[in-house]
Coordinates of C-alpha atoms and ligand atoms in Angstrom, one line a residue:
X1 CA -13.0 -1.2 -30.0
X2 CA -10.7 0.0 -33.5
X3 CA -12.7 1.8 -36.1
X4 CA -10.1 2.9 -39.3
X5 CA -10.8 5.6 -41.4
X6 CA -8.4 6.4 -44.4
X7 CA -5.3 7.7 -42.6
X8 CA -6.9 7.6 -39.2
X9 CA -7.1 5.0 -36.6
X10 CA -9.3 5.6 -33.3
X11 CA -9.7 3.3 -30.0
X12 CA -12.1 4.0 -27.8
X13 CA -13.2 2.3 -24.4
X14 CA -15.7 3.4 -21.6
X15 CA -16.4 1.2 -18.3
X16 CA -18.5 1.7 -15.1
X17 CA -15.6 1.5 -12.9
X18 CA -15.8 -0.5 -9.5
X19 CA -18.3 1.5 -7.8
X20 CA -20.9 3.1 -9.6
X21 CA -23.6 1.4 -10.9
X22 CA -24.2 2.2 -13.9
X23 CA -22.0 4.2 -16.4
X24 CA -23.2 7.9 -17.4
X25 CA -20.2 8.7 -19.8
X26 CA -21.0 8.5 -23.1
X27 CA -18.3 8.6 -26.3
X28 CA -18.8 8.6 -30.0
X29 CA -16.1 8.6 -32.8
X30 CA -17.4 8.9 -36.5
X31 CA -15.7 9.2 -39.5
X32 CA -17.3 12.1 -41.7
X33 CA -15.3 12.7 -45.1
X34 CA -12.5 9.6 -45.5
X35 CA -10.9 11.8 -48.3
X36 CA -9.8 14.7 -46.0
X37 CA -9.8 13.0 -44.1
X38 CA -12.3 14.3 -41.2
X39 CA -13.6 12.4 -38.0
X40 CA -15.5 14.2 -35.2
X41 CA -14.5 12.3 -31.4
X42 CA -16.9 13.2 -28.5
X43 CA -16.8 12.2 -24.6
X44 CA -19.8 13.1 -22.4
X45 CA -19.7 12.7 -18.4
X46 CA -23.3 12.7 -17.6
X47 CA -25.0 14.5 -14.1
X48 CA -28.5 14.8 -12.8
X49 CA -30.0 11.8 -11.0
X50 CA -30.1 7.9 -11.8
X51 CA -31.5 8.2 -15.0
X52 CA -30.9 12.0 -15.9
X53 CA -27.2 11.6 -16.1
X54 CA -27.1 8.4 -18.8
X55 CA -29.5 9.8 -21.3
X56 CA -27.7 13.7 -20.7
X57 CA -24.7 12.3 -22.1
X58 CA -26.0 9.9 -24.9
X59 CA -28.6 12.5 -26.1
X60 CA -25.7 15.2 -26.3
X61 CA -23.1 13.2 -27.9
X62 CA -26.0 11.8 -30.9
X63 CA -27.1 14.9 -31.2
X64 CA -23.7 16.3 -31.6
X65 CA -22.8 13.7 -34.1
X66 CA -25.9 14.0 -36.2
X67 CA -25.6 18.3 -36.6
X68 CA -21.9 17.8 -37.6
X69 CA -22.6 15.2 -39.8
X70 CA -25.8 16.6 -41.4
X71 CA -23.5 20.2 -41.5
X72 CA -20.1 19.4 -42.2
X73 CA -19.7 18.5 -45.9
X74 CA -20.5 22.5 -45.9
X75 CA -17.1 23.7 -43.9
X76 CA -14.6 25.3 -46.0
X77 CA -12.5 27.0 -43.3
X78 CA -11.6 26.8 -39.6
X79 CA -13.7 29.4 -38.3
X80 CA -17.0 27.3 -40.1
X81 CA -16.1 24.3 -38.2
X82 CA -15.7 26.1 -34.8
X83 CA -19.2 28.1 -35.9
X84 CA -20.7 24.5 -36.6
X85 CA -19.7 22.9 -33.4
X86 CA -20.4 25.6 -31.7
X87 CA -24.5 25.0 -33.3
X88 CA -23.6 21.6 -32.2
X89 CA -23.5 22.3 -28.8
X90 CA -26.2 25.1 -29.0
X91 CA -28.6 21.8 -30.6
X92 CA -27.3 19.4 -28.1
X93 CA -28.3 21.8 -25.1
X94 CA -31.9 22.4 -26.7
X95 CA -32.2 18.9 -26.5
X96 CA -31.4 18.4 -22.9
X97 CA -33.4 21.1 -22.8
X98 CA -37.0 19.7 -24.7
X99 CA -35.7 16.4 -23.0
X100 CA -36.6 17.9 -19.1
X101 CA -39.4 19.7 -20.3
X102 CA -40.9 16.8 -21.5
X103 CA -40.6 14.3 -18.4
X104 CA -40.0 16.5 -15.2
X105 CA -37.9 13.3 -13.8
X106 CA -35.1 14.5 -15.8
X107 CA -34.9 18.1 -14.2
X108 CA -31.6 19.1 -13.4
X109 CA -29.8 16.6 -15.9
X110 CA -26.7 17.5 -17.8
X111 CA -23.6 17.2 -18.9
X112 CA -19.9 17.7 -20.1
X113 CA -19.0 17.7 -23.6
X114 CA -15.8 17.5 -25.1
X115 CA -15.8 17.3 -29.3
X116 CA -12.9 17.3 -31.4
X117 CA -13.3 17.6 -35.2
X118 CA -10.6 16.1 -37.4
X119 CA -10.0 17.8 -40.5
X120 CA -6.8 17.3 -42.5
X121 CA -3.9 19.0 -40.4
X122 CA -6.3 20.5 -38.4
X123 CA -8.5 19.9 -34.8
X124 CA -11.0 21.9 -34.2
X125 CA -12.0 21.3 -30.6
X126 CA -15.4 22.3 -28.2
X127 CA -15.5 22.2 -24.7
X128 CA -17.7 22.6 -21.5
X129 CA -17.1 21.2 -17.9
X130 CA -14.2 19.0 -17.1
X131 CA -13.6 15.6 -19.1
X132 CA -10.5 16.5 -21.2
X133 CA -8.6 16.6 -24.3
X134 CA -5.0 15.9 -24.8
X135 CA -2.9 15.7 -27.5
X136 CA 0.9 13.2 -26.7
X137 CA 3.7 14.3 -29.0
X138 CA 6.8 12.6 -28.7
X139 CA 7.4 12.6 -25.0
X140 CA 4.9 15.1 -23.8
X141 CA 1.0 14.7 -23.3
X142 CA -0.3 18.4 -23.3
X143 CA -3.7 19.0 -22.0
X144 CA -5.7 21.5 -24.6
X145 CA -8.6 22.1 -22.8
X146 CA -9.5 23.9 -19.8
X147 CA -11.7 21.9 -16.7
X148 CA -14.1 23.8 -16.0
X149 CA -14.2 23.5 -12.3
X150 CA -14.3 25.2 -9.0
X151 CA -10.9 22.9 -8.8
X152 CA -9.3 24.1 -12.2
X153 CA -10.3 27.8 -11.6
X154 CA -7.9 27.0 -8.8
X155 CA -5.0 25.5 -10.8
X156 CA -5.8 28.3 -13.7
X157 CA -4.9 30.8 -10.7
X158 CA -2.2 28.9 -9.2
X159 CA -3.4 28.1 -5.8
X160 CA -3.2 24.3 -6.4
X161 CA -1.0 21.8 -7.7
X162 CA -1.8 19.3 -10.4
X163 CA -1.4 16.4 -7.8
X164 CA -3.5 18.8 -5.3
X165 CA -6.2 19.2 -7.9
X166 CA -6.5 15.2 -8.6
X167 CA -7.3 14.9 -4.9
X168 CA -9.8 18.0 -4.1
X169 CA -13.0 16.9 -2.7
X170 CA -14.5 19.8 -4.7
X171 CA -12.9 18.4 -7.8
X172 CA -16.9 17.5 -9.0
X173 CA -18.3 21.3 -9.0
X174 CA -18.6 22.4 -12.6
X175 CA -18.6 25.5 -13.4
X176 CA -20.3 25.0 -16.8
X177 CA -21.6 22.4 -18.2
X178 CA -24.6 21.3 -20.7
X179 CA -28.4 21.8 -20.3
X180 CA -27.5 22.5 -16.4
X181 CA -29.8 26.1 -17.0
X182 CA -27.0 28.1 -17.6
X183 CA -26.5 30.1 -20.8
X184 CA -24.3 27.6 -23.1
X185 CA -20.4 28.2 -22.7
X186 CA -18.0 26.6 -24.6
X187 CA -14.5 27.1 -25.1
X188 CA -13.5 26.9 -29.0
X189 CA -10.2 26.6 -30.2
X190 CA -8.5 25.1 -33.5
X191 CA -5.0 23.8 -33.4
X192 CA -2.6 21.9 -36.1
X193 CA -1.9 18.0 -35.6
X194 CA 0.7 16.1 -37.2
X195 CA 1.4 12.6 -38.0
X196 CA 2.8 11.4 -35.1
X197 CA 0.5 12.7 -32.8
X198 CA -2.3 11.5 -30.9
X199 CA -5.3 12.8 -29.6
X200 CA -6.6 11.3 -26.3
X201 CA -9.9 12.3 -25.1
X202 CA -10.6 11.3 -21.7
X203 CA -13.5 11.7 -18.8
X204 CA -12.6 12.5 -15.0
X205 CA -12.7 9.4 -13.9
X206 CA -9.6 8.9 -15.5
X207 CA -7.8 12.0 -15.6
X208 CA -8.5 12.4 -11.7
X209 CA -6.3 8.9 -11.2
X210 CA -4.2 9.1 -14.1
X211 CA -1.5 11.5 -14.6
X212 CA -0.3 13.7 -18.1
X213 CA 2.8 12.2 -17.5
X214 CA 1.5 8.7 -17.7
X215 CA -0.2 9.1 -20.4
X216 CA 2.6 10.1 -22.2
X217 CA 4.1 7.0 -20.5
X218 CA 1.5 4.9 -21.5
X219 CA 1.6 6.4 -25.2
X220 CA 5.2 6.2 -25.3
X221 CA 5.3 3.3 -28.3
X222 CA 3.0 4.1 -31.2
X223 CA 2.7 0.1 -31.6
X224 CA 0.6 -0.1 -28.9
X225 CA -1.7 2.7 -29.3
X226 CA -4.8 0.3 -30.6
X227 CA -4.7 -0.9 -27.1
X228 CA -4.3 2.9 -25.5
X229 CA -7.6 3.4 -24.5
X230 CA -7.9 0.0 -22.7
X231 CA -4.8 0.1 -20.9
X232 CA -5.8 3.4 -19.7
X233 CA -9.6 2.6 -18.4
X234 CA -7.8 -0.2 -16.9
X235 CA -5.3 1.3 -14.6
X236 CA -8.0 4.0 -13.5
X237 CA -10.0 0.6 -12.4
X238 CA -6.7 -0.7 -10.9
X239 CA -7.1 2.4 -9.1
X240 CA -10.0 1.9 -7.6
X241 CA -12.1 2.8 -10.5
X242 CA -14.4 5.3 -8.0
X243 CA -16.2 6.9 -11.3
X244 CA -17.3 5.8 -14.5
X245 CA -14.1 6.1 -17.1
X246 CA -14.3 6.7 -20.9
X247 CA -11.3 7.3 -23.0
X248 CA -11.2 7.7 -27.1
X249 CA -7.8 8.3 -28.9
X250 CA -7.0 8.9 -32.8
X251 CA -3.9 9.2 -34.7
X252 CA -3.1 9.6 -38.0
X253 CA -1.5 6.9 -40.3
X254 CA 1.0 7.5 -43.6
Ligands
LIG1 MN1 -17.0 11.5 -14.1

């Protein structure tokens, strides 16, 4: 699916995969203030039981979008946008929260949650757990955030490889997360972002099969970047597909 917003373009896809069955990721792309221009992108990779993992990630990722929007005609400066996503994520873990005290089925039910705000020359990005955000300039697709993992505490210490890390079989274990209990912990940071570039924000079930290199690769020719996110969902079903797979990219236009 395209969505425009006035010097932004966005794709966004998200699949079950081959073996799951159902899909517990969640996305959302929004554009906020067309004259900035500002857009807020979210991925969510649900956890918690058969019904406790779909509605973690939708209910974080609405209730994400709705503070931000609701908020963000108020941010002047960088450090109000990382203060408001960061009361994002503090409304979207009370949430899950009310959500598991309200219907005990739920217990245990949480989530990742990677949101990037858009604003001019500027991302502002929020993180917990270990879907991913990278950003593909000319040849190179950096990955911005951390995954916070049992595995990427590993590769943030150098005891693994990248390839090792794709392959762990502790590559699920979060280490933080949303609504899991723990205190919230998210990573904030703010970086610039320049025509030319594009953001890709992506689940595991992708960035476990699918290298930074080949998403470079696949990002390689700008004309084809409406099609981006498809391509990509659809090598990590190639794959095998073993987990549900969401990606969402934007880039900027003129
Ligand atoms: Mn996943």
């Amino acid at each position: 699916m395209r969505l425009e917003g006035h010097g932004l373009r966005f794709c966004h896809h998200t699949d079950t995969g081959r073996v799951r069955p159902d899909n517990q990721d969640a996305c959302h792309v929004e554009v906020l203030d067309p004259s900035l221009p500002q857009a807020l992108l979210a991925v969510a990779d649900g956890m918690g039981g058969h019904a406790g993992g779909e509605i973690a990630s939708r209910l974080a990722v609405d209730t994400v979008g709705q503070a931000v929007r609701s908020q963000s005609g108020g941010w002047r400066t960088a450090t109000d946008r990382l203060n408001g996503l960061r009361q994002a994520g503090t409304a979207a873990r009370q949430a899950l929260l009310a959500a598991q005290a309200e219907n005990p089925a739920l217990t245990g039910m949480g989530t990742t949650l990677t949101a990037v705000l858009i604003c001019g020359d500027e991302v502002s990005i929020a993180h917990t757990g270990d879907s991913r955000c990278y950003r593909v300039r000319g040849q190179e697709a950096r990955r911005l955030t951390d995954d916070h993992s049992v595995v990427g505490e590993m590769l943030r210490q150098g005891t693994l490889s990248e390839a090792e890390a794709m392959v762990h079989p502790q590559r699920h274990l979060l280490i933080s997360a949303l609504g899991a209990g723990d205190p919230l912990s998210m990573d904030l940071q703010t970086l610039d972002w320049q025509s030319g570039d594009l953001l890709l924000l992506c689940t595991d079930g992708l960035s476990n099969l699918i290298s930074a290199a080949e998403i470079a690769a696949a990002a390689a020719d700008p004309a084809q970047w409406d099609t981006l996110a498809l391509r990509l969902v659809s090598l990590a079903n190639e794959r095998g597909g073993p987990d549900n797979i969401t990606a969402v990219a934007a880039w900027r236009v003129g």
